[in-house]
Amino acid sequence: MKKMIMGVLLVCLTAMIAFAAAGPDKVDLSKWVDGKPSKKAVEFPHAFHQEKNECTECHMNADGGPLKSIKTGKEISFDGAIKPRKMSNDAHKEFCWECHQEKKVPGGKSCSKCH
Ligand code: HEC
Ligand code: HEC
Ligand code: HEC
């Protein structure tokens, strides 16, 4: 009986870990823009980034949730926070560009990579 309970617990735990590691494959980040983007909306390859980085580089928690400013390490929300046509914005400066620069991603700041 004890063994069976332990077995069931183990299965639950494994399922929880598998679930926690999930997250969207791709995310349409046009929802970060307050209005209609002037550039092609960014489709963020999330699964790709999960393979190449630690969750907590971008999220406050290891299972996802709130995003983290790469620059300050503090919690940040981008939803509806980016003004259309504004090149100098937090998506670039606090997040995408900051890490791409740090990790020397080839072409990491070239417009067509993301837009
Ligand atoms: C390079 C940055 C980056 C990395 C690394 C990353 N994520 Fe994300 N993640 C994002 C972004 C950006 C979103 C979309 C946020 C939004 O919808 O505004 C997101 C969304 C999510 C979501 C869905 C929205 C939510 O918060 O519930 C989950 C779940 C998630 N990530 C889990 C993870 C897990 C688990 C890992 C590690 C295995 C991980 N992420 C690694 C950037 C990242
Ligand atoms: C924590 C670090 C980190 C952050 C934050 C980050 N990236 Fe990246 N990104 C990477 C790395 C590392 C690579 C390159 C990995 C490789 O080529 O091996 C990459 C590559 C890419 C690529 C190329 C994918 C491919 O198929 O070659 C795109 C597109 C991209 N990032 C978009 C974004 C966007 C958009 C954001 C912001 C929403 C973002 N990234 C934020 C680390 C990051
Ligand atoms: C590493 C990814 C990345 C690169 C490279 C990048 N951007 Fe962005 N940019 C974003 C994200 C993410 C947003 C906010 C979400 C969106 O617009 O879909 C954004 C938003 C914008 C916005 C405000 C929204 C709009 O479309 O009007 C402008 C303007 C912009 N970027 C211009 C540029 C220009 C010009 C370049 C090249 C010099 C560039 N971006 C390179 C990720 C990137």
XYZ file of C-alpha atoms and ligand atoms in Angstrom:
244
model
C 0.000 0.000 0.000
C 2.771 2.394 1.008
C 4.641 1.566 -2.197
C 1.540 2.248 -4.265
C 1.017 5.678 -2.657
C 4.645 6.529 -3.276
C 4.218 5.416 -6.891
C 1.159 7.593 -7.370
C 2.960 10.567 -5.793
C 5.904 10.083 -8.108
C 3.663 10.033 -11.179
C 1.939 13.239 -9.986
C 5.261 14.946 -9.362
C 6.615 14.010 -12.782
C 3.421 15.286 -14.427
C 3.693 18.570 -12.473
C 7.285 19.105 -13.571
C 6.395 18.350 -17.182
C 3.485 20.808 -16.953
C 5.593 23.513 -15.337
C 8.238 23.236 -18.044
C 5.569 23.872 -20.694
C 4.657 27.289 -21.976
C 3.738 28.611 -25.391
C 5.697 27.565 -28.484
C 5.383 31.057 -29.998
C 3.913 34.296 -28.636
C 2.441 37.138 -30.702
C 3.954 40.173 -28.969
C 1.823 42.738 -30.819
C -0.201 42.722 -27.564
C 2.730 44.598 -26.036
C 2.007 47.517 -28.368
C -0.522 50.171 -27.417
C -2.196 50.337 -30.828
C -1.189 49.128 -34.270
C 2.534 48.355 -34.639
C 4.279 50.273 -37.439
C 6.742 47.417 -37.918
C 5.849 43.793 -38.583
C 4.506 42.403 -35.268
C 7.035 40.289 -33.389
C 6.320 36.584 -33.137
C 8.543 35.496 -30.271
C 9.996 31.962 -30.590
C 9.484 30.960 -26.945
C 10.283 27.231 -27.161
C 13.535 28.093 -28.973
C 14.514 30.482 -26.161
C 13.599 27.917 -23.488
C 16.213 25.600 -24.950
C 18.927 28.264 -25.120
C 18.392 30.096 -21.806
C 17.378 29.562 -18.178
C 13.725 30.328 -17.368
C 14.776 32.726 -14.614
C 16.809 34.860 -17.013
C 13.474 36.130 -18.365
C 10.907 35.195 -15.713
C 10.782 36.030 -12.020
C 9.984 32.344 -11.321
C 11.301 29.063 -12.706
C 7.787 28.047 -13.840
C 7.086 31.205 -15.830
C 4.870 34.034 -14.654
C 5.926 37.685 -14.553
C 8.792 38.782 -16.802
C 12.065 40.202 -15.555
C 13.948 43.233 -16.844
C 17.295 41.912 -18.062
C 18.735 45.320 -17.244
C 17.559 45.732 -13.634
C 16.519 42.191 -12.632
C 13.192 43.645 -11.465
C 9.691 42.542 -12.460
C 8.381 44.254 -15.584
C 5.175 44.139 -17.611
C 5.184 45.015 -21.312
C 1.490 44.449 -22.076
C 0.223 47.554 -23.902
C 3.329 49.440 -22.723
C 5.067 49.962 -26.079
C 4.100 53.008 -28.129
C 3.743 52.511 -31.893
C 6.622 53.955 -33.996
C 8.791 54.363 -30.883
C 12.201 52.857 -31.589
C 13.494 53.733 -28.151
C 11.286 51.378 -26.128
C 11.491 49.006 -23.154
C 11.030 45.831 -25.256
C 14.334 46.670 -26.935
C 16.202 48.282 -24.052
C 15.088 46.295 -21.014
C 14.647 42.897 -22.628
C 15.356 41.608 -26.139
C 18.350 43.740 -27.124
C 19.896 43.657 -23.666
C 20.293 39.876 -23.671
C 21.117 39.544 -27.364
C 23.945 42.024 -26.850
C 25.150 40.315 -23.658
C 25.154 36.878 -25.308
C 26.523 38.152 -28.634
C 23.621 36.671 -30.621
C 24.560 37.027 -34.322
C 22.458 39.813 -35.880
C 20.710 40.105 -32.509
C 19.833 43.762 -33.046
C 19.009 43.685 -36.732
C 15.398 44.694 -37.323
C 14.470 41.822 -39.618
C 15.504 39.224 -37.031
C 12.446 39.996 -34.902
C 10.090 42.154 -36.981
C 14.305 34.639 -23.453
C 13.251 34.865 -22.501
C 12.441 33.703 -21.981
C 12.889 32.505 -21.490
C 14.318 32.007 -21.373
C 11.714 31.785 -21.063
N 10.588 32.530 -21.293
Fe 8.681 32.000 -20.843
N 7.987 33.684 -21.752
C 8.786 34.695 -22.264
C 7.948 35.697 -22.873
C 8.424 36.982 -23.537
C 6.618 35.248 -22.711
C 5.352 35.954 -23.178
C 4.918 36.901 -22.120
C 3.675 37.626 -22.532
O 2.701 36.949 -22.922
O 3.658 38.866 -22.437
C 6.677 33.979 -21.989
C 5.566 33.229 -21.602
C 5.616 32.103 -20.817
C 4.481 31.386 -20.300
C 3.027 31.736 -20.574
C 2.608 32.967 -19.881
C 2.663 32.824 -18.390
O 3.463 33.558 -17.766
O 1.934 32.003 -17.830
C 4.941 30.337 -19.547
C 4.129 29.308 -18.779
C 6.386 30.390 -19.616
N 6.756 31.476 -20.402
C 7.229 29.499 -18.992
C 8.609 29.452 -19.181
C 9.476 28.405 -18.646
C 9.006 27.280 -17.754
C 10.735 28.680 -19.090
C 12.005 27.865 -18.911
C 11.928 26.463 -19.284
C 10.657 29.915 -19.881
N 9.357 30.337 -19.917
C 11.744 30.529 -20.486
C 10.160 34.748 -22.231
C 10.993 33.714 -21.846
C 17.856 35.957 -21.807
C 18.357 36.141 -23.146
C 17.445 36.465 -24.292
C 16.376 37.332 -24.316
C 15.800 38.146 -23.191
C 15.877 37.306 -25.664
N 16.622 36.468 -26.440
Fe 16.325 36.086 -28.423
N 17.922 34.850 -28.420
C 18.728 34.561 -27.334
C 19.792 33.687 -27.748
C 20.895 33.137 -26.843
C 19.605 33.470 -29.136
C 20.520 32.719 -30.110
C 20.711 31.295 -29.777
C 21.497 30.563 -30.845
O 21.515 31.023 -32.008
O 22.084 29.563 -30.493
C 18.407 34.199 -29.515
C 17.885 34.198 -30.819
C 16.738 34.866 -31.202
C 16.133 34.786 -32.511
C 16.621 33.939 -33.684
C 15.896 32.629 -33.644
C 16.383 31.610 -34.660
O 15.551 30.797 -35.086
O 17.567 31.638 -34.997
C 15.034 35.596 -32.495
C 14.048 35.827 -33.628
C 14.957 36.186 -31.180
N 16.000 35.712 -30.415
C 13.990 37.070 -30.780
C 13.891 37.614 -29.495
C 12.886 38.583 -29.089
C 11.794 39.123 -29.967
C 13.132 38.848 -27.779
C 12.365 39.762 -26.853
C 10.927 39.558 -26.768
C 14.272 38.053 -27.366
N 14.717 37.332 -28.433
C 14.793 38.069 -26.091
C 18.567 35.034 -26.058
C 17.600 35.937 -25.636
C 15.565 41.171 -30.633
C 14.279 41.528 -31.147
C 14.082 42.877 -31.797
C 14.905 43.511 -32.700
C 16.219 43.036 -33.254
C 14.253 44.746 -33.034
N 13.070 44.850 -32.361
Fe 11.759 46.394 -32.489
N 10.549 45.504 -31.108
C 10.767 44.253 -30.555
C 9.630 43.913 -29.713
C 9.462 42.634 -28.914
C 8.718 44.996 -29.791
C 7.333 45.100 -29.138
C 6.347 44.101 -29.763
C 5.963 44.362 -31.207
O 6.178 45.478 -31.714
O 5.398 43.446 -31.852
C 9.337 45.977 -30.661
C 8.773 47.211 -30.991
C 9.263 48.104 -31.920
C 8.619 49.359 -32.298
C 7.327 49.933 -31.689
C 6.113 49.218 -32.243
C 5.874 49.489 -33.712
O 6.000 48.529 -34.523
O 5.537 50.614 -34.102
C 9.388 49.921 -33.272
C 9.128 51.219 -34.000
C 10.519 49.031 -33.493
N 10.406 47.953 -32.648
C 11.527 49.268 -34.422
C 12.651 48.462 -34.576
C 13.740 48.754 -35.506
C 13.783 49.958 -36.432
C 14.661 47.762 -35.357
C 16.021 47.630 -36.004
C 16.949 48.731 -35.716
C 14.146 46.825 -34.340
N 12.932 47.280 -33.908
C 14.778 45.680 -33.946
C 11.858 43.447 -30.760
C 12.932 43.717 -31.590
